[in-house]
Amino acid sequence: MQLVRQRLRAGQLRLAESDLVPLIKRPGPPPEQVGMMWLTLRRAQFLATPADSPQRILARAQYGQALSSFGSQLSPAEQLGEIEQAIKAGLYDVAAGLASHLLTVTAPAVQADPAGRKPAAVGRARVGASSGHMRREVEPGLLQMVGLVWSSRFERTADAPQRASADRALLHQQAFTALLQSHLAAGHPAAALAAAEAALPTLDETQIDWAQLVQVAIWANQPAVAARFADHWLASAGDDSTRWAAFHALTGAYLATGNPAQALAAATHQLKQMPQTTELWRLMTQLAMQAGDGEQAARYARRLVGLEVVSGH
């Protein structure tokens, strides 16, 4: 390992690979520090390969394979950095796999059941553990050279359980976002939507980007799901501005897929939650006209005219 470190510092990537291959190919899983060094090497080789080189595809595949094998040994903060790099490199499946793993290990702890039985332990995020191994094996200068970003901003301390819990929740939210980005970057909105629906119960609803989820559902051609997300957004809205954004998202979910009648029905169902303004009745009149419902359009138009007369518009 000392020899490999020196090889990497000198930029002797081929020689470093020759030295590491016997350790990687030994029977059984390699020691963690060996796997981490192999990942460092493969990433360095990929970054060192020109974009127009015939070897670029091979270098990217090798980096992706190393990331799939050893990426989960990184600390959560480091995994987020690798996921971002994998997306940039076009390794969408690898990025999604690593993001899914990170989402699992940062999930909220399961509460003990009423009978007093202890639930199976949820996998814990190894914040700082494997990065500690790596720092002992590879000097910081090398890590900077090959482009890896190692962060200690999520390190846990024994006297700060609340901070640890907040950090874990933040990492979980970031892993969720990274998972969606991985699927969307690959052009798979249906996979992104499925991942989102599976993970929603583990997320803090106050931190959910409902507008993003509505858009993902629309891209996946699932207007009913988009409308459901918009309903949640509307129900959790704390001010009129947010209510309007959610209301427009709700109607837009159906309009985007050519269903004005469903847009009108969904909007009508939520009318009581909305401020009774000229903007509301103007929108409802337009929706009714798009849906071909002349009677409803006339009724909403009368409400609109009445408010405009009162307000002097």
GROMACS .gro file of C-alpha atoms in nm:
model
  313
    1MET     CA    1   0.000   0.000   0.000
    2GLN     CA    2   0.289   0.235   0.075
    3LEU     CA    3   0.435   0.164  -0.268
    4VAL     CA    4   0.101   0.225  -0.439
    5ARG     CA    5   0.065   0.553  -0.254
    6GLN     CA    6   0.401   0.666  -0.386
    7ARG     CA    7   0.312   0.553  -0.737
    8LEU     CA    8  -0.007   0.756  -0.732
    9ARG     CA    9   0.168   1.063  -0.595
   10ALA     CA   10   0.412   1.039  -0.883
   11GLY     CA   11   0.131   0.995  -1.136
   12GLN     CA   12   0.249   0.644  -1.222
   13LEU     CA   13  -0.102   0.506  -1.264
   14ARG     CA   14  -0.012   0.196  -1.467
   15LEU     CA   15   0.254   0.090  -1.218
   16ALA     CA   16   0.015   0.157  -0.930
   17GLU     CA   17  -0.241  -0.068  -1.100
   18SER     CA   18   0.017  -0.346  -1.145
   19ASP     CA   19   0.099  -0.328  -0.776
   20LEU     CA   20  -0.266  -0.335  -0.668
   21VAL     CA   21  -0.395  -0.609  -0.900
   22PRO     CA   22  -0.249  -0.899  -0.692
   23LEU     CA   23  -0.421  -0.761  -0.379
   24ILE     CA   24  -0.754  -0.713  -0.555
   25LYS     CA   25  -0.746  -1.062  -0.707
   26ARG     CA   26  -0.673  -1.245  -0.383
   27PRO     CA   27  -0.953  -1.484  -0.277
   28GLY     CA   28  -1.232  -1.324  -0.080
   29PRO     CA   29  -1.329  -0.959  -0.043
   30PRO     CA   30  -1.025  -0.730  -0.034
   31PRO     CA   31  -0.952  -0.533   0.284
   32GLU     CA   32  -1.134  -0.202   0.294
   33GLN     CA   33  -0.823   0.008   0.243
   34VAL     CA   34  -0.734  -0.196  -0.066
   35GLY     CA   35  -1.080  -0.145  -0.214
   36MET     CA   36  -1.067   0.226  -0.141
   37MET     CA   37  -0.725   0.256  -0.303
   38TRP     CA   38  -0.853   0.067  -0.608
   39LEU     CA   39  -1.146   0.307  -0.638
   40THR     CA   40  -0.907   0.601  -0.606
   41LEU     CA   41  -0.689   0.456  -0.881
   42ARG     CA   42  -0.978   0.388  -1.121
   43ARG     CA   43  -1.118   0.735  -1.073
   44ALA     CA   44  -0.775   0.888  -1.130
   45GLN     CA   45  -0.733   0.685  -1.448
   46PHE     CA   46  -1.075   0.798  -1.575
   47LEU     CA   47  -1.002   1.165  -1.502
   48ALA     CA   48  -0.662   1.136  -1.665
   49THR     CA   49  -0.804   0.994  -1.989
   50PRO     CA   50  -0.882   1.264  -2.250
   51ALA     CA   51  -1.246   1.290  -2.353
   52ASP     CA   52  -1.161   1.215  -2.716
   53SER     CA   53  -0.940   0.916  -2.636
   54PRO     CA   54  -1.047   0.567  -2.753
   55GLN     CA   55  -0.964   0.450  -2.399
   56ARG     CA   56  -1.221   0.683  -2.243
   57ILE     CA   57  -1.506   0.432  -2.262
   58LEU     CA   58  -1.298   0.158  -2.103
   59ALA     CA   59  -1.172   0.391  -1.830
   60ARG     CA   60  -1.527   0.501  -1.752
   61ALA     CA   61  -1.650   0.141  -1.735
   62GLN     CA   62  -1.365   0.047  -1.501
   63TYR     CA   63  -1.435   0.347  -1.279
   64GLY     CA   64  -1.804   0.250  -1.271
   65GLN     CA   65  -1.721  -0.107  -1.176
   66ALA     CA   66  -1.493   0.005  -0.894
   67LEU     CA   67  -1.756   0.250  -0.771
   68SER     CA   68  -2.020  -0.024  -0.772
   69SER     CA   69  -1.791  -0.257  -0.577
   70PHE     CA   70  -1.645  -0.019  -0.320
   71GLY     CA   71  -1.848   0.304  -0.327
   72SER     CA   72  -2.067   0.197  -0.036
   73GLN     CA   73  -1.754   0.190   0.185
   74LEU     CA   74  -1.722   0.567   0.152
   75SER     CA   75  -1.874   0.795   0.414
   76PRO     CA   76  -2.219   0.928   0.318
   77ALA     CA   77  -2.084   1.274   0.238
   78GLU     CA   78  -1.823   1.118   0.012
   79GLN     CA   79  -2.083   0.901  -0.156
   80LEU     CA   80  -2.281   1.211  -0.249
   81GLY     CA   81  -1.975   1.351  -0.421
   82GLU     CA   82  -1.919   1.027  -0.609
   83ILE     CA   83  -2.283   1.011  -0.716
   84GLU     CA   84  -2.254   1.359  -0.865
   85GLN     CA   85  -1.935   1.261  -1.048
   86ALA     CA   86  -2.094   0.938  -1.173
   87ILE     CA   87  -2.388   1.133  -1.318
   88LYS     CA   88  -2.149   1.370  -1.493
   89ALA     CA   89  -1.963   1.069  -1.632
   90GLY     CA   90  -2.286   0.917  -1.766
   91LEU     CA   91  -2.277   0.627  -1.516
   92TYR     CA   92  -2.645   0.667  -1.437
   93ASP     CA   93  -2.716   0.313  -1.318
   94VAL     CA   94  -2.412   0.318  -1.091
   95ALA     CA   95  -2.516   0.656  -0.952
   96ALA     CA   96  -2.871   0.533  -0.891
   97GLY     CA   97  -2.745   0.220  -0.716
   98LEU     CA   98  -2.517   0.416  -0.486
   99ALA     CA   99  -2.788   0.674  -0.414
  100SER     CA  100  -3.036   0.397  -0.333
  101HIS     CA  101  -2.784   0.242  -0.091
  102LEU     CA  102  -2.723   0.579   0.074
  103LEU     CA  103  -3.098   0.640   0.102
  104THR     CA  104  -3.131   0.308   0.285
  105VAL     CA  105  -2.846   0.353   0.533
  106THR     CA  106  -2.956   0.707   0.624
  107ALA     CA  107  -3.324   0.616   0.670
  108PRO     CA  108  -3.482   0.709   1.004
  109ALA     CA  109  -3.436   0.447   1.276
  110VAL     CA  110  -3.727   0.208   1.321
  111GLN     CA  111  -3.917   0.258   1.645
  112ALA     CA  112  -3.956  -0.032   1.888
  113ASP     CA  113  -4.302  -0.190   1.873
  114PRO     CA  114  -4.554  -0.173   2.162
  115ALA     CA  115  -4.475  -0.530   2.267
  116GLY     CA  116  -4.127  -0.422   2.358
  117ARG     CA  117  -3.950  -0.621   2.092
  118LYS     CA  118  -3.650  -0.449   1.941
  119PRO     CA  119  -3.673  -0.411   1.564
  120ALA     CA  120  -3.395  -0.517   1.336
  121ALA     CA  121  -3.130  -0.249   1.327
  122VAL     CA  122  -3.142  -0.016   1.035
  123GLY     CA  123  -2.813   0.007   0.854
  124ARG     CA  124  -2.618   0.302   0.989
  125ALA     CA  125  -2.438   0.559   0.782
  126ARG     CA  126  -2.067   0.506   0.829
  127VAL     CA  127  -1.987   0.872   0.866
  128GLY     CA  128  -1.612   0.922   0.898
  129ALA     CA  129  -1.531   0.554   0.956
  130SER     CA  130  -1.403   0.443   0.619
  131SER     CA  131  -1.273   0.790   0.542
  132GLY     CA  132  -1.055   0.749   0.850
  133HIS     CA  133  -0.905   0.433   0.702
  134MET     CA  134  -0.848   0.615   0.379
  135ARG     CA  135  -0.676   0.909   0.542
  136ARG     CA  136  -0.435   0.675   0.715
  137GLU     CA  137  -0.353   0.507   0.385
  138VAL     CA  138  -0.349   0.798   0.144
  139GLU     CA  139  -0.219   1.145   0.212
  140PRO     CA  140  -0.459   1.438   0.162
  141GLY     CA  141  -0.247   1.574  -0.121
  142LEU     CA  142  -0.310   1.260  -0.325
  143LEU     CA  143  -0.683   1.281  -0.271
  144GLN     CA  144  -0.682   1.637  -0.398
  145MET     CA  145  -0.472   1.534  -0.696
  146VAL     CA  146  -0.714   1.268  -0.816
  147GLY     CA  147  -1.016   1.490  -0.760
  148LEU     CA  148  -1.180   1.311  -0.467
  149VAL     CA  149  -1.349   1.539  -0.219
  150TRP     CA  150  -1.338   1.418   0.140
  151SER     CA  151  -1.550   1.607   0.386
  152SER     CA  152  -1.575   1.594   0.763
  153ARG     CA  153  -1.873   1.826   0.789
  154PHE     CA  154  -2.099   1.530   0.871
  155GLU     CA  155  -1.867   1.376   1.136
  156ARG     CA  156  -2.059   1.264   1.442
  157THR     CA  157  -1.960   1.346   1.797
  158ALA     CA  158  -2.070   1.156   2.105
  159ASP     CA  159  -2.191   1.473   2.281
  160ALA     CA  160  -2.411   1.596   1.995
  161PRO     CA  161  -2.689   1.341   1.929
  162GLN     CA  162  -2.929   1.608   1.804
  163ARG     CA  163  -2.677   1.732   1.550
  164ALA     CA  164  -2.612   1.373   1.442
  165SER     CA  165  -2.984   1.318   1.389
  166ALA     CA  166  -3.014   1.642   1.190
  167ASP     CA  167  -2.712   1.550   0.979
  168ARG     CA  168  -2.858   1.208   0.910
  169ALA     CA  169  -3.189   1.360   0.803
  170LEU     CA  170  -3.009   1.605   0.574
  171LEU     CA  171  -2.806   1.325   0.418
  172HIS     CA  172  -3.124   1.122   0.370
  173GLN     CA  173  -3.289   1.413   0.189
  174GLN     CA  174  -2.979   1.466  -0.025
  175ALA     CA  175  -2.965   1.096  -0.110
  176PHE     CA  176  -3.329   1.113  -0.219
  177THR     CA  177  -3.255   1.409  -0.447
  178ALA     CA  178  -2.948   1.232  -0.586
  179LEU     CA  179  -3.154   0.922  -0.663
  180LEU     CA  180  -3.411   1.124  -0.857
  181GLN     CA  181  -3.137   1.307  -1.045
  182SER     CA  182  -2.972   0.978  -1.140
  183HIS     CA  183  -3.291   0.841  -1.296
  184LEU     CA  184  -3.387   1.168  -1.463
  185ALA     CA  185  -3.039   1.218  -1.609
  186ALA     CA  186  -3.073   0.873  -1.763
  187GLY     CA  187  -3.405   0.975  -1.918
  188HIS     CA  188  -3.612   0.743  -1.695
  189PRO     CA  189  -3.884   0.954  -1.530
  190ALA     CA  190  -4.095   0.644  -1.453
  191ALA     CA  191  -3.808   0.498  -1.251
  192ALA     CA  192  -3.762   0.833  -1.075
  193LEU     CA  193  -4.132   0.840  -0.988
  194ALA     CA  194  -4.126   0.483  -0.856
  195ALA     CA  195  -3.823   0.564  -0.641
  196ALA     CA  196  -3.991   0.878  -0.510
  197GLU     CA  197  -4.311   0.700  -0.412
  198ALA     CA  198  -4.116   0.426  -0.235
  199ALA     CA  199  -3.907   0.675  -0.036
  200LEU     CA  200  -4.176   0.930   0.055
  201PRO     CA  201  -4.275   0.762   0.386
  202THR     CA  202  -3.919   0.807   0.513
  203LEU     CA  203  -3.897   1.178   0.431
  204ASP     CA  204  -3.979   1.486   0.634
  205GLU     CA  205  -4.286   1.626   0.458
  206THR     CA  206  -4.183   1.982   0.539
  207GLN     CA  207  -3.865   1.930   0.337
  208ILE     CA  208  -4.021   1.766   0.032
  209ASP     CA  209  -4.000   1.956  -0.295
  210TRP     CA  210  -4.357   1.890  -0.406
  211ALA     CA  211  -4.318   2.101  -0.718
  212GLN     CA  212  -4.035   1.875  -0.833
  213LEU     CA  213  -4.238   1.561  -0.765
  214VAL     CA  214  -4.536   1.699  -0.956
  215GLN     CA  215  -4.309   1.762  -1.253
  216VAL     CA  216  -4.155   1.414  -1.230
  217ALA     CA  217  -4.502   1.258  -1.232
  218ILE     CA  218  -4.600   1.466  -1.535
  219TRP     CA  219  -4.286   1.358  -1.718
  220ALA     CA  220  -4.376   0.999  -1.632
  221ASN     CA  221  -4.723   1.058  -1.782
  222GLN     CA  222  -4.895   0.996  -1.449
  223PRO     CA  223  -5.131   1.294  -1.406
  224ALA     CA  224  -5.325   1.129  -1.123
  225VAL     CA  225  -5.006   1.085  -0.923
  226ALA     CA  226  -4.902   1.442  -1.004
  227ALA     CA  227  -5.239   1.561  -0.878
  228ARG     CA  228  -5.196   1.356  -0.559
  229PHE     CA  229  -4.859   1.522  -0.497
  230ALA     CA  230  -5.018   1.862  -0.562
  231ASP     CA  231  -5.294   1.777  -0.312
  232HIS     CA  232  -5.031   1.706  -0.046
  233TRP     CA  233  -4.857   2.030  -0.135
  234LEU     CA  234  -5.180   2.225  -0.109
  235ALA     CA  235  -5.273   2.063   0.222
  236SER     CA  236  -4.936   2.154   0.375
  237ALA     CA  237  -4.929   2.510   0.237
  238GLY     CA  238  -4.879   2.771   0.506
  239ASP     CA  239  -4.945   3.085   0.302
  240ASP     CA  240  -5.148   3.204   0.005
  241SER     CA  241  -4.848   3.217  -0.227
  242THR     CA  242  -4.775   2.849  -0.167
  243ARG     CA  243  -5.144   2.762  -0.203
  244TRP     CA  244  -5.155   2.929  -0.543
  245ALA     CA  245  -4.843   2.748  -0.660
  246ALA     CA  246  -4.987   2.414  -0.547
  247PHE     CA  247  -5.329   2.492  -0.698
  248HIS     CA  248  -5.174   2.576  -1.035
  249ALA     CA  249  -4.965   2.259  -1.016
  250LEU     CA  250  -5.280   2.058  -0.944
  251THR     CA  251  -5.467   2.187  -1.249
  252GLY     CA  252  -5.153   2.188  -1.461
  253ALA     CA  253  -5.096   1.819  -1.391
  254TYR     CA  254  -5.414   1.733  -1.582
  255LEU     CA  255  -5.388   2.007  -1.844
  256ALA     CA  256  -5.037   1.893  -1.935
  257THR     CA  257  -5.178   1.555  -2.035
  258GLY     CA  258  -5.485   1.689  -2.215
  259ASN     CA  259  -5.749   1.631  -1.946
  260PRO     CA  260  -5.920   1.968  -1.883
  261ALA     CA  261  -6.233   1.804  -1.739
  262GLN     CA  262  -6.026   1.633  -1.468
  263ALA     CA  263  -5.840   1.959  -1.408
  264LEU     CA  264  -6.175   2.134  -1.352
  265ALA     CA  265  -6.299   1.859  -1.117
  266ALA     CA  266  -5.979   1.866  -0.911
  267ALA     CA  267  -5.986   2.246  -0.887
  268THR     CA  268  -6.354   2.248  -0.789
  269HIS     CA  269  -6.280   2.002  -0.508
  270GLN     CA  270  -6.018   2.238  -0.363
  271LEU     CA  271  -6.211   2.566  -0.398
  272LYS     CA  272  -6.282   2.606  -0.026
  273GLN     CA  273  -5.909   2.613   0.053
  274MET     CA  274  -5.838   2.897  -0.187
  275PRO     CA  275  -5.864   3.274  -0.132
  276GLN     CA  276  -6.186   3.392  -0.296
  277THR     CA  277  -6.028   3.640  -0.536
  278THR     CA  278  -6.081   3.757  -0.891
  279GLU     CA  279  -5.774   3.555  -0.990
  280LEU     CA  280  -5.940   3.237  -0.863
  281TRP     CA  281  -6.268   3.287  -1.049
  282ARG     CA  282  -6.090   3.397  -1.366
  283LEU     CA  283  -5.890   3.073  -1.357
  284MET     CA  284  -6.201   2.864  -1.281
  285THR     CA  285  -6.387   3.029  -1.569
  286GLN     CA  286  -6.103   2.946  -1.806
  287LEU     CA  287  -6.087   2.585  -1.682
  288ALA     CA  288  -6.461   2.539  -1.729
  289MET     CA  289  -6.439   2.678  -2.083
  290GLN     CA  290  -6.148   2.445  -2.164
  291ALA     CA  291  -6.349   2.154  -2.028
  292GLY     CA  292  -6.648   2.249  -2.246
  293ASP     CA  293  -6.873   2.312  -1.945
  294GLY     CA  294  -7.061   2.627  -2.044
  295GLU     CA  295  -7.290   2.625  -1.739
  296GLN     CA  296  -6.999   2.614  -1.495
  297ALA     CA  297  -6.810   2.874  -1.697
  298ALA     CA  298  -7.108   3.111  -1.677
  299ARG     CA  299  -7.146   3.056  -1.301
  300TYR     CA  300  -6.779   3.128  -1.235
  301ALA     CA  301  -6.788   3.427  -1.471
  302ARG     CA  302  -7.074   3.578  -1.270
  303ARG     CA  303  -6.868   3.536  -0.952
  304LEU     CA  304  -6.576   3.701  -1.129
  305VAL     CA  305  -6.785   3.997  -1.249
  306GLY     CA  306  -6.936   4.042  -0.904
  307LEU     CA  307  -6.593   4.062  -0.739
  308GLU     CA  308  -6.462   4.295  -1.008
  309VAL     CA  309  -6.757   4.531  -0.955
  310VAL     CA  310  -6.703   4.530  -0.578
  311SER     CA  311  -6.329   4.589  -0.610
  312GLY     CA  312  -6.377   4.854  -0.877
  313HIS     CA  313  -6.186   4.668  -1.153
   0.00000   0.00000   0.00000
